[in-house]
């Protein structure tokens, strides 16, 4: 098992988690990504901006282990004060990123998330193909 903390994302250890865990068996887990700044605090306030930044962080986390969005088989999304407008933002973004062929996804509406001002979070499960190698450390 390999724990990865991408240098361009905030240090998650003080918050009690790691950004990415590569199991070494092909399964890669990416922790909940949100619109964090370098200090781990929420960096933008608008819902759409938070969705975009969270997915940018997801891509960074995947790249840190030599993967990309094509490797994602499942998303978990959490939306504060979920409604049809916010669902439309998430759906539009996911469909754009995965070109209309999104991975399995569970969207959960919640009253709040871990950080003040946090409106959206996305975690992912990715799979490395049998012929794909892990990046060397």
mmCIF file of N, CA and C in Angstrom:
data_model
loop_
_atom_site.group_PDB
_atom_site.id
_atom_site.type_symbol
_atom_site.label_atom_id
_atom_site.label_comp_id
_atom_site.label_asym_id
_atom_site.label_seq_id
_atom_site.Cartn_x
_atom_site.Cartn_y
_atom_site.Cartn_z
ATOM 1 N N UNK A 1 0.846 -1.182 0.000
ATOM 2 C CA UNK A 1 0.000 0.000 0.000
ATOM 3 C C UNK A 1 0.888 1.240 0.000
ATOM 4 N N UNK A 2 0.509 2.229 -0.787
ATOM 5 C CA UNK A 2 1.296 3.441 -0.927
ATOM 6 C C UNK A 2 0.391 4.646 -0.681
ATOM 7 N N UNK A 3 0.750 5.485 0.287
ATOM 8 C CA UNK A 3 0.000 6.697 0.604
ATOM 9 C C UNK A 3 0.671 7.862 -0.100
ATOM 10 N N UNK A 4 -0.130 8.657 -0.824
ATOM 11 C CA UNK A 4 0.419 9.760 -1.623
ATOM 12 C C UNK A 4 -0.255 11.064 -1.217
ATOM 13 N N UNK A 5 0.589 12.079 -0.997
ATOM 14 C CA UNK A 5 0.106 13.430 -0.710
ATOM 15 C C UNK A 5 0.669 14.337 -1.808
ATOM 16 N N UNK A 6 -0.107 14.601 -2.882
ATOM 17 C CA UNK A 6 0.414 15.456 -3.965
ATOM 18 C C UNK A 6 0.876 16.813 -3.428
ATOM 19 N N UNK A 7 2.048 17.233 -3.844
ATOM 20 C CA UNK A 7 2.662 18.461 -3.327
ATOM 21 C C UNK A 7 1.841 19.708 -3.621
ATOM 22 N N UNK A 8 1.050 19.704 -4.689
ATOM 23 C CA UNK A 8 0.291 20.904 -5.039
ATOM 24 C C UNK A 8 -1.058 20.985 -4.330
ATOM 25 N N UNK A 9 -1.399 19.978 -3.544
ATOM 26 C CA UNK A 9 -2.612 20.029 -2.723
ATOM 27 C C UNK A 9 -2.222 20.303 -1.280
ATOM 28 N N UNK A 10 -3.178 20.785 -0.476
ATOM 29 C CA UNK A 10 -2.875 21.078 0.930
ATOM 30 C C UNK A 10 -2.477 19.801 1.671
ATOM 31 N N UNK A 11 -1.799 19.968 2.779
ATOM 32 C CA UNK A 11 -1.399 18.831 3.615
ATOM 33 C C UNK A 11 -2.632 18.346 4.376
ATOM 34 N N UNK A 12 -3.119 17.138 4.073
ATOM 35 C CA UNK A 12 -4.337 16.668 4.720
ATOM 36 C C UNK A 12 -4.125 15.996 6.072
ATOM 37 N N UNK A 13 -2.894 15.659 6.417
ATOM 38 C CA UNK A 13 -2.630 14.890 7.625
ATOM 39 C C UNK A 13 -3.163 15.586 8.887
ATOM 40 N N UNK A 14 -2.991 16.917 9.042
ATOM 41 C CA UNK A 14 -3.565 17.557 10.236
ATOM 42 C C UNK A 14 -5.093 17.417 10.315
ATOM 43 N N UNK A 15 -5.728 17.174 9.163
ATOM 44 C CA UNK A 15 -7.176 17.001 9.136
ATOM 45 C C UNK A 15 -7.571 15.523 9.313
ATOM 46 N N UNK A 16 -6.559 14.633 9.402
ATOM 47 C CA UNK A 16 -6.829 13.234 9.699
ATOM 48 C C UNK A 16 -7.049 12.308 8.522
ATOM 49 N N UNK A 17 -6.501 12.650 7.364
ATOM 50 C CA UNK A 17 -6.644 11.758 6.210
ATOM 51 C C UNK A 17 -5.489 11.928 5.247
ATOM 52 N N UNK A 18 -5.453 11.074 4.224
ATOM 53 C CA UNK A 18 -4.489 11.168 3.129
ATOM 54 C C UNK A 18 -5.258 11.387 1.842
ATOM 55 N N UNK A 19 -4.652 12.069 0.882
ATOM 56 C CA UNK A 19 -5.329 12.335 -0.381
ATOM 57 C C UNK A 19 -5.550 11.078 -1.208
ATOM 58 N N UNK A 20 -4.509 10.244 -1.331
ATOM 59 C CA UNK A 20 -4.589 9.087 -2.226
ATOM 60 C C UNK A 20 -3.946 7.876 -1.551
ATOM 61 N N UNK A 21 -4.597 6.728 -1.723
ATOM 62 C CA UNK A 21 -4.005 5.470 -1.302
ATOM 63 C C UNK A 21 -4.042 4.528 -2.490
ATOM 64 N N UNK A 22 -2.860 4.107 -2.918
ATOM 65 C CA UNK A 22 -2.721 3.134 -3.999
ATOM 66 C C UNK A 22 -2.506 1.783 -3.330
ATOM 67 N N UNK A 23 -3.463 0.886 -3.505
ATOM 68 C CA UNK A 23 -3.431 -0.391 -2.801
ATOM 69 C C UNK A 23 -2.316 -1.310 -3.254
ATOM 70 N N UNK A 24 -1.768 -1.060 -4.447
ATOM 71 C CA UNK A 24 -0.772 -1.955 -5.008
ATOM 72 C C UNK A 24 -1.403 -3.140 -5.730
ATOM 73 N N UNK A 25 -2.720 -3.224 -5.692
ATOM 74 C CA UNK A 25 -3.446 -4.314 -6.356
ATOM 75 C C UNK A 25 -4.237 -3.817 -7.560
ATOM 76 N N UNK A 26 -4.057 -2.537 -7.893
ATOM 77 C CA UNK A 26 -4.798 -1.940 -8.999
ATOM 78 C C UNK A 26 -5.890 -0.991 -8.536
ATOM 79 N N UNK A 27 -6.289 -1.097 -7.285
ATOM 80 C CA UNK A 27 -7.338 -0.243 -6.732
ATOM 81 C C UNK A 27 -6.714 1.001 -6.110
ATOM 82 N N UNK A 28 -7.238 2.178 -6.486
ATOM 83 C CA UNK A 28 -6.741 3.445 -5.963
ATOM 84 C C UNK A 28 -7.915 4.228 -5.391
ATOM 85 N N UNK A 29 -7.782 4.654 -4.144
ATOM 86 C CA UNK A 29 -8.820 5.437 -3.485
ATOM 87 C C UNK A 29 -8.367 6.884 -3.363
ATOM 88 N N UNK A 30 -9.241 7.795 -3.773
ATOM 89 C CA UNK A 30 -8.971 9.226 -3.627
ATOM 90 C C UNK A 30 -9.957 9.774 -2.606
ATOM 91 N N UNK A 31 -9.424 10.374 -1.552
ATOM 92 C CA UNK A 31 -10.255 10.946 -0.496
ATOM 93 C C UNK A 31 -11.081 12.105 -1.028
ATOM 94 N N UNK A 32 -12.063 12.501 -0.258
ATOM 95 C CA UNK A 32 -12.912 13.626 -0.634
ATOM 96 C C UNK A 32 -12.102 14.862 -0.962
ATOM 97 N N UNK A 33 -12.300 15.342 -2.177
ATOM 98 C CA UNK A 33 -11.631 16.554 -2.640
ATOM 99 C C UNK A 33 -12.650 17.685 -2.634
ATOM 100 N N UNK A 34 -12.207 18.835 -2.211
ATOM 101 C CA UNK A 34 -13.095 20.003 -2.133
ATOM 102 C C UNK A 34 -12.335 21.229 -2.602
ATOM 103 N N UNK A 35 -12.960 22.356 -2.545
ATOM 104 C CA UNK A 35 -12.369 23.599 -3.056
ATOM 105 C C UNK A 35 -11.386 24.178 -2.048
ATOM 106 N N UNK A 36 -10.354 23.408 -1.732
ATOM 107 C CA UNK A 36 -9.385 23.826 -0.718
ATOM 108 C C UNK A 36 -8.283 24.688 -1.302
ATOM 109 N N UNK A 37 -7.803 25.580 -0.458
ATOM 110 C CA UNK A 37 -6.617 26.351 -0.780
ATOM 111 C C UNK A 37 -5.402 25.668 -0.168
ATOM 112 N N UNK A 38 -4.234 26.292 -0.262
ATOM 113 C CA UNK A 38 -2.996 25.692 0.251
ATOM 114 C C UNK A 38 -3.036 25.374 1.751
ATOM 115 N N UNK A 39 -3.881 26.086 2.503
ATOM 116 C CA UNK A 39 -3.979 25.873 3.946
ATOM 117 C C UNK A 39 -5.085 24.888 4.326
ATOM 118 N N UNK A 40 -5.789 24.347 3.331
ATOM 119 C CA UNK A 40 -6.873 23.415 3.604
ATOM 120 C C UNK A 40 -8.210 24.083 3.834
ATOM 121 N N UNK A 41 -8.213 25.398 3.886
ATOM 122 C CA UNK A 41 -9.471 26.123 4.061
ATOM 123 C C UNK A 41 -10.159 26.289 2.699
ATOM 124 N N UNK A 42 -11.463 26.501 2.711
ATOM 125 C CA UNK A 42 -12.217 26.684 1.473
ATOM 126 C C UNK A 42 -11.737 27.952 0.776
ATOM 127 N N UNK A 43 -11.379 27.812 -0.508
ATOM 128 C CA UNK A 43 -10.731 28.902 -1.248
ATOM 129 C C UNK A 43 -11.707 29.735 -2.075
ATOM 130 N N UNK A 44 -12.863 29.186 -2.453
ATOM 131 C CA UNK A 44 -13.844 29.925 -3.252
ATOM 132 C C UNK A 44 -15.221 29.696 -2.642
ATOM 133 N N UNK A 45 -16.145 30.627 -2.867
ATOM 134 C CA UNK A 45 -17.430 30.548 -2.178
ATOM 135 C C UNK A 45 -18.586 30.030 -3.032
ATOM 136 N N UNK A 46 -18.591 30.289 -4.320
ATOM 137 C CA UNK A 46 -19.718 29.894 -5.158
ATOM 138 C C UNK A 46 -19.775 28.394 -5.385
ATOM 139 N N UNK A 47 -20.988 27.840 -5.470
ATOM 140 C CA UNK A 47 -21.143 26.404 -5.639
ATOM 141 C C UNK A 47 -20.463 25.898 -6.905
ATOM 142 N N UNK A 48 -20.725 26.523 -8.043
ATOM 143 C CA UNK A 48 -20.126 26.081 -9.302
ATOM 144 C C UNK A 48 -18.606 26.145 -9.231
ATOM 145 N N UNK A 49 -18.066 27.217 -8.658
ATOM 146 C CA UNK A 49 -16.614 27.344 -8.507
ATOM 147 C C UNK A 49 -16.053 26.237 -7.614
ATOM 148 N N UNK A 50 -16.786 25.877 -6.569
ATOM 149 C CA UNK A 50 -16.325 24.807 -5.690
ATOM 150 C C UNK A 50 -16.327 23.459 -6.411
ATOM 151 N N UNK A 51 -17.349 23.202 -7.218
ATOM 152 C CA UNK A 51 -17.395 21.953 -7.977
ATOM 153 C C UNK A 51 -16.196 21.880 -8.926
ATOM 154 N N UNK A 52 -15.944 22.951 -9.654
ATOM 155 C CA UNK A 52 -14.822 22.964 -10.605
ATOM 156 C C UNK A 52 -13.492 22.746 -9.908
ATOM 157 N N UNK A 53 -13.262 23.429 -8.796
ATOM 158 C CA UNK A 53 -11.983 23.300 -8.094
ATOM 159 C C UNK A 53 -11.840 21.907 -7.473
ATOM 160 N N UNK A 54 -12.906 21.359 -6.942
ATOM 161 C CA UNK A 54 -12.846 20.014 -6.367
ATOM 162 C C UNK A 54 -12.467 18.989 -7.435
ATOM 163 N N UNK A 55 -13.057 19.098 -8.636
ATOM 164 C CA UNK A 55 -12.698 18.171 -9.706
ATOM 165 C C UNK A 55 -11.277 18.425 -10.209
ATOM 166 N N UNK A 56 -10.807 19.671 -10.177
ATOM 167 C CA UNK A 56 -9.404 19.941 -10.508
ATOM 168 C C UNK A 56 -8.490 19.204 -9.525
ATOM 169 N N UNK A 57 -8.837 19.250 -8.245
ATOM 170 C CA UNK A 57 -8.051 18.542 -7.229
ATOM 171 C C UNK A 57 -8.114 17.029 -7.435
ATOM 172 N N UNK A 58 -9.258 16.521 -7.839
ATOM 173 C CA UNK A 58 -9.365 15.088 -8.123
ATOM 174 C C UNK A 58 -8.399 14.696 -9.237
ATOM 175 N N UNK A 59 -8.336 15.507 -10.292
ATOM 176 C CA UNK A 59 -7.403 15.207 -11.388
ATOM 177 C C UNK A 59 -5.956 15.241 -10.905
ATOM 178 N N UNK A 60 -5.611 16.202 -10.063
ATOM 179 C CA UNK A 60 -4.252 16.291 -9.507
ATOM 180 C C UNK A 60 -3.932 15.036 -8.697
ATOM 181 N N UNK A 61 -4.866 14.609 -7.873
ATOM 182 C CA UNK A 61 -4.659 13.420 -7.049
ATOM 183 C C UNK A 61 -4.455 12.183 -7.920
ATOM 184 N N UNK A 62 -5.245 12.044 -8.962
ATOM 185 C CA UNK A 62 -5.098 10.904 -9.863
ATOM 186 C C UNK A 62 -3.755 10.935 -10.594
ATOM 187 N N UNK A 63 -3.357 12.114 -11.070
ATOM 188 C CA UNK A 63 -2.070 12.244 -11.770
ATOM 189 C C UNK A 63 -0.899 11.853 -10.882
ATOM 190 N N UNK A 64 -1.037 12.081 -9.583
ATOM 191 C CA UNK A 64 0.048 11.757 -8.649
ATOM 192 C C UNK A 64 0.353 10.266 -8.620
ATOM 193 N N UNK A 65 -0.594 9.448 -9.077
ATOM 194 C CA UNK A 65 -0.365 7.996 -9.135
ATOM 195 C C UNK A 65 -0.413 7.487 -10.569
ATOM 196 N N UNK A 66 -0.232 8.406 -11.531
ATOM 197 C CA UNK A 66 -0.150 8.016 -12.935
ATOM 198 C C UNK A 66 -1.484 7.656 -13.571
ATOM 199 N N UNK A 67 -2.584 8.130 -13.002
ATOM 200 C CA UNK A 67 -3.910 7.843 -13.537
ATOM 201 C C UNK A 67 -4.597 9.125 -13.988
ATOM 202 N N UNK A 68 -5.754 8.963 -14.618
ATOM 203 C CA UNK A 68 -6.572 10.110 -14.991
ATOM 204 C C UNK A 68 -8.038 9.732 -14.842
ATOM 205 N N UNK A 69 -8.919 10.600 -15.289
ATOM 206 C CA UNK A 69 -10.351 10.390 -15.099
ATOM 207 C C UNK A 69 -10.857 9.111 -15.756
ATOM 208 N N UNK A 70 -10.195 8.638 -16.799
ATOM 209 C CA UNK A 70 -10.620 7.400 -17.466
ATOM 210 C C UNK A 70 -10.545 6.198 -16.535
ATOM 211 N N UNK A 71 -9.728 6.278 -15.495
ATOM 212 C CA UNK A 71 -9.546 5.168 -14.568
ATOM 213 C C UNK A 71 -10.605 5.136 -13.464
ATOM 214 N N UNK A 72 -11.374 6.197 -13.338
ATOM 215 C CA UNK A 72 -12.366 6.292 -12.257
ATOM 216 C C UNK A 72 -13.564 5.409 -12.572
ATOM 217 N N UNK A 73 -13.895 4.539 -11.606
ATOM 218 C CA UNK A 73 -15.055 3.663 -11.778
ATOM 219 C C UNK A 73 -16.214 4.056 -10.873
ATOM 220 N N UNK A 74 -15.931 4.862 -9.848
ATOM 221 C CA UNK A 74 -16.985 5.286 -8.942
ATOM 222 C C UNK A 74 -16.662 6.648 -8.347
ATOM 223 N N UNK A 75 -17.702 7.485 -8.273
ATOM 224 C CA UNK A 75 -17.622 8.776 -7.596
ATOM 225 C C UNK A 75 -18.578 8.776 -6.417
ATOM 226 N N UNK A 76 -18.176 9.451 -5.371
ATOM 227 C CA UNK A 76 -19.083 9.778 -4.278
ATOM 228 C C UNK A 76 -19.126 11.290 -4.198
ATOM 229 N N UNK A 77 -20.300 11.870 -4.310
ATOM 230 C CA UNK A 77 -20.412 13.327 -4.247
ATOM 231 C C UNK A 77 -21.334 13.712 -3.105
ATOM 232 N N UNK A 78 -20.969 14.790 -2.425
ATOM 233 C CA UNK A 78 -21.742 15.307 -1.302
ATOM 234 C C UNK A 78 -22.048 16.771 -1.578
ATOM 235 N N UNK A 79 -23.321 17.115 -1.491
ATOM 236 C CA UNK A 79 -23.779 18.459 -1.833
ATOM 237 C C UNK A 79 -24.553 19.049 -0.659
ATOM 238 N N UNK A 80 -24.089 20.183 -0.155
ATOM 239 C CA UNK A 80 -24.798 20.887 0.902
ATOM 240 C C UNK A 80 -26.037 21.557 0.303
ATOM 241 N N UNK A 81 -27.150 21.433 0.998
ATOM 242 C CA UNK A 81 -28.421 22.034 0.562
ATOM 243 C C UNK A 81 -28.761 21.618 -0.865
ATOM 244 N N UNK A 82 -28.701 20.322 -1.107
ATOM 245 C CA UNK A 82 -28.973 19.764 -2.439
ATOM 246 C C UNK A 82 -30.332 20.227 -2.953
ATOM 247 N N UNK A 83 -30.352 20.631 -4.213
ATOM 248 C CA UNK A 83 -31.603 20.945 -4.920
ATOM 249 C C UNK A 83 -31.379 20.689 -6.402
ATOM 250 N N UNK A 84 -32.409 20.897 -7.221
ATOM 251 C CA UNK A 84 -32.288 20.577 -8.648
ATOM 252 C C UNK A 84 -31.262 21.457 -9.354
ATOM 253 N N UNK A 85 -31.082 22.693 -8.924
ATOM 254 C CA UNK A 85 -30.083 23.560 -9.544
ATOM 255 C C UNK A 85 -28.668 23.037 -9.281
ATOM 256 N N UNK A 86 -28.407 22.631 -8.050
ATOM 257 C CA UNK A 86 -27.080 22.105 -7.721
ATOM 258 C C UNK A 86 -26.850 20.748 -8.393
ATOM 259 N N UNK A 87 -27.891 19.936 -8.457
ATOM 260 C CA UNK A 87 -27.775 18.667 -9.169
ATOM 261 C C UNK A 87 -27.405 18.915 -10.631
ATOM 262 N N UNK A 88 -28.022 19.919 -11.240
ATOM 263 C CA UNK A 88 -27.729 20.231 -12.645
ATOM 264 C C UNK A 88 -26.270 20.650 -12.828
ATOM 265 N N UNK A 89 -25.732 21.414 -11.887
ATOM 266 C CA UNK A 89 -24.325 21.833 -11.964
ATOM 267 C C UNK A 89 -23.415 20.612 -11.900
ATOM 268 N N UNK A 90 -23.663 19.727 -10.941
ATOM 269 C CA UNK A 90 -22.829 18.535 -10.792
ATOM 270 C C UNK A 90 -22.954 17.655 -12.034
ATOM 271 N N UNK A 91 -24.185 17.410 -12.474
ATOM 272 C CA UNK A 91 -24.406 16.547 -13.642
ATOM 273 C C UNK A 91 -23.727 17.109 -14.882
ATOM 274 N N UNK A 92 -23.848 18.399 -15.097
ATOM 275 C CA UNK A 92 -23.220 19.028 -16.264
ATOM 276 C C UNK A 92 -21.698 18.870 -16.205
ATOM 277 N N UNK A 93 -21.140 19.098 -15.044
ATOM 278 C CA UNK A 93 -19.685 19.008 -14.902
ATOM 279 C C UNK A 93 -19.206 17.569 -15.108
ATOM 280 N N UNK A 94 -19.879 16.616 -14.485
ATOM 281 C CA UNK A 94 -19.496 15.210 -14.622
ATOM 282 C C UNK A 94 -19.641 14.764 -16.078
ATOM 283 N N UNK A 95 -20.741 15.108 -16.715
ATOM 284 C CA UNK A 95 -20.943 14.703 -18.114
ATOM 285 C C UNK A 95 -19.913 15.328 -19.041
ATOM 286 N N UNK A 96 -19.495 16.540 -18.753
ATOM 287 C CA UNK A 96 -18.450 17.178 -19.562
ATOM 288 C C UNK A 96 -17.111 16.468 -19.363
ATOM 289 N N UNK A 97 -16.754 16.217 -18.113
ATOM 290 C CA UNK A 97 -15.461 15.591 -17.823
ATOM 291 C C UNK A 97 -15.362 14.176 -18.378
ATOM 292 N N UNK A 98 -16.465 13.441 -18.337
ATOM 293 C CA UNK A 98 -16.449 12.053 -18.808
ATOM 294 C C UNK A 98 -17.126 11.904 -20.172
ATOM 295 N N UNK A 99 -17.289 13.010 -20.874
ATOM 296 C CA UNK A 99 -17.806 13.000 -22.250
ATOM 297 C C UNK A 99 -19.096 12.196 -22.379
ATOM 298 N N UNK A 100 -20.005 12.404 -21.429
ATOM 299 C CA UNK A 100 -21.303 11.752 -21.484
ATOM 300 C C UNK A 100 -21.299 10.289 -21.086
ATOM 301 N N UNK A 101 -20.173 9.786 -20.566
ATOM 302 C CA UNK A 101 -20.085 8.381 -20.113
ATOM 303 C C UNK A 101 -19.516 8.365 -18.683
ATOM 304 N N UNK A 102 -20.297 8.890 -17.728
ATOM 305 C CA UNK A 102 -19.773 9.019 -16.363
ATOM 306 C C UNK A 102 -19.640 7.674 -15.650
ATOM 307 N N UNK A 103 -18.770 7.650 -14.643
ATOM 308 C CA UNK A 103 -18.659 6.445 -13.826
ATOM 309 C C UNK A 103 -19.895 6.299 -12.930
ATOM 310 N N UNK A 104 -19.968 5.192 -12.224
ATOM 311 C CA UNK A 104 -21.017 5.038 -11.216
ATOM 312 C C UNK A 104 -20.864 6.186 -10.214
ATOM 313 N N UNK A 105 -21.982 6.667 -9.705
ATOM 314 C CA UNK A 105 -21.914 7.804 -8.787
ATOM 315 C C UNK A 105 -23.037 7.705 -7.766
ATOM 316 N N UNK A 106 -22.687 8.043 -6.530
ATOM 317 C CA UNK A 106 -23.696 8.226 -5.497
ATOM 318 C C UNK A 106 -23.614 9.669 -5.056
ATOM 319 N N UNK A 107 -24.726 10.399 -5.182
ATOM 320 C CA UNK A 107 -24.792 11.793 -4.750
ATOM 321 C C UNK A 107 -25.619 11.825 -3.475
ATOM 322 N N UNK A 108 -25.064 12.441 -2.447
ATOM 323 C CA UNK A 108 -25.736 12.536 -1.160
ATOM 324 C C UNK A 108 -25.924 14.007 -0.818
ATOM 325 N N UNK A 109 -27.151 14.394 -0.533
ATOM 326 C CA UNK A 109 -27.423 15.731 -0.035
ATOM 327 C C UNK A 109 -27.167 15.755 1.468
ATOM 328 N N UNK A 110 -26.442 16.771 1.924
ATOM 329 C CA UNK A 110 -26.074 16.857 3.341
ATOM 330 C C UNK A 110 -26.362 18.248 3.884
ATOM 331 N N UNK A 111 -26.470 18.344 5.202
ATOM 332 C CA UNK A 111 -26.694 19.644 5.846
ATOM 333 C C UNK A 111 -25.412 20.457 5.912
ATOM 334 N N UNK A 112 -24.272 19.778 6.083
ATOM 335 C CA UNK A 112 -22.983 20.476 6.137
ATOM 336 C C UNK A 112 -21.880 19.474 5.850
ATOM 337 N N UNK A 113 -20.684 20.016 5.595
ATOM 338 C CA UNK A 113 -19.492 19.204 5.356
ATOM 339 C C UNK A 113 -18.416 19.607 6.361
ATOM 340 N N UNK A 114 -17.229 19.075 6.232
ATOM 341 C CA UNK A 114 -16.185 19.179 7.251
ATOM 342 C C UNK A 114 -15.707 20.599 7.547
ATOM 343 N N UNK A 115 -15.632 21.450 6.530
ATOM 344 C CA UNK A 115 -15.062 22.788 6.715
ATOM 345 C C UNK A 115 -16.152 23.845 6.582
ATOM 346 N N UNK A 116 -16.053 24.930 7.331
ATOM 347 C CA UNK A 116 -17.012 26.019 7.165
ATOM 348 C C UNK A 116 -16.986 26.543 5.726
ATOM 349 N N UNK A 117 -18.139 26.745 5.134
ATOM 350 C CA UNK A 117 -18.226 27.267 3.778
ATOM 351 C C UNK A 117 -18.111 26.216 2.694
ATOM 352 N N UNK A 118 -17.830 24.991 3.056
ATOM 353 C CA UNK A 118 -17.693 23.903 2.089
ATOM 354 C C UNK A 118 -19.078 23.479 1.616
ATOM 355 N N UNK A 119 -19.283 23.506 0.266
ATOM 356 C CA UNK A 119 -20.579 23.182 -0.316
ATOM 357 C C UNK A 119 -20.579 21.893 -1.131
ATOM 358 N N UNK A 120 -19.387 21.402 -1.481
ATOM 359 C CA UNK A 120 -19.286 20.240 -2.367
ATOM 360 C C UNK A 120 -18.028 19.460 -2.053
ATOM 361 N N UNK A 121 -18.128 18.132 -2.161
ATOM 362 C CA UNK A 121 -16.975 17.255 -1.987
ATOM 363 C C UNK A 121 -17.151 16.053 -2.909
ATOM 364 N N UNK A 122 -16.042 15.583 -3.484
ATOM 365 C CA UNK A 122 -16.073 14.406 -4.352
ATOM 366 C C UNK A 122 -14.929 13.472 -3.990
ATOM 367 N N UNK A 123 -15.262 12.186 -3.827
ATOM 368 C CA UNK A 123 -14.227 11.174 -3.647
ATOM 369 C C UNK A 123 -14.334 10.205 -4.815
ATOM 370 N N UNK A 124 -13.309 9.385 -5.007
ATOM 371 C CA UNK A 124 -13.309 8.503 -6.171
ATOM 372 C C UNK A 124 -12.598 7.195 -5.873
ATOM 373 N N UNK A 125 -13.019 6.212 -6.618
ATOM 374 C CA UNK A 125 -12.353 4.921 -6.656
ATOM 375 C C UNK A 125 -11.910 4.720 -8.094
ATOM 376 N N UNK A 126 -10.619 4.441 -8.274
ATOM 377 C CA UNK A 126 -10.060 4.255 -9.613
ATOM 378 C C UNK A 126 -9.389 2.887 -9.683
ATOM 379 N N UNK A 127 -9.259 2.393 -10.899
ATOM 380 C CA UNK A 127 -8.644 1.087 -11.101
ATOM 381 C C UNK A 127 -7.542 1.206 -12.139
ATOM 382 N N UNK A 128 -6.354 0.726 -11.748
ATOM 383 C CA UNK A 128 -5.221 0.669 -12.659
ATOM 384 C C UNK A 128 -5.338 -0.630 -13.451
ATOM 385 N N UNK A 129 -5.218 -0.537 -14.768
ATOM 386 C CA UNK A 129 -5.306 -1.721 -15.616
ATOM 387 C C UNK A 129 -4.181 -2.702 -15.336
ATOM 388 N N UNK A 130 -4.384 -3.963 -15.704
ATOM 389 C CA UNK A 130 -3.381 -4.997 -15.400
ATOM 390 C C UNK A 130 -2.031 -4.764 -16.103
ATOM 391 N N UNK A 131 -2.023 -4.035 -17.196
ATOM 392 C CA UNK A 131 -0.774 -3.784 -17.917
ATOM 393 C C UNK A 131 -0.201 -2.397 -17.624
ATOM 394 N N UNK A 132 -0.822 -1.659 -16.713
ATOM 395 C CA UNK A 132 -0.340 -0.325 -16.363
ATOM 396 C C UNK A 132 0.511 -0.422 -15.103
ATOM 397 N N UNK A 133 1.633 0.247 -15.127
ATOM 398 C CA UNK A 133 2.532 0.188 -13.990
ATOM 399 C C UNK A 133 2.352 1.409 -13.097
ATOM 400 N N UNK A 134 2.659 1.237 -11.841
ATOM 401 C CA UNK A 134 2.640 2.351 -10.911
ATOM 402 C C UNK A 134 3.854 3.218 -11.171
ATOM 403 N N UNK A 135 3.714 4.546 -11.005
ATOM 404 C CA UNK A 135 4.897 5.403 -11.172
ATOM 405 C C UNK A 135 5.943 5.058 -10.112
ATOM 406 N N UNK A 136 7.192 5.213 -10.473
ATOM 407 C CA UNK A 136 8.257 4.969 -9.501
ATOM 408 C C UNK A 136 8.341 6.154 -8.551
ATOM 409 N N UNK A 137 8.711 5.860 -7.355
ATOM 410 C CA UNK A 137 8.766 6.926 -6.328
ATOM 411 C C UNK A 137 10.113 7.570 -6.287
#
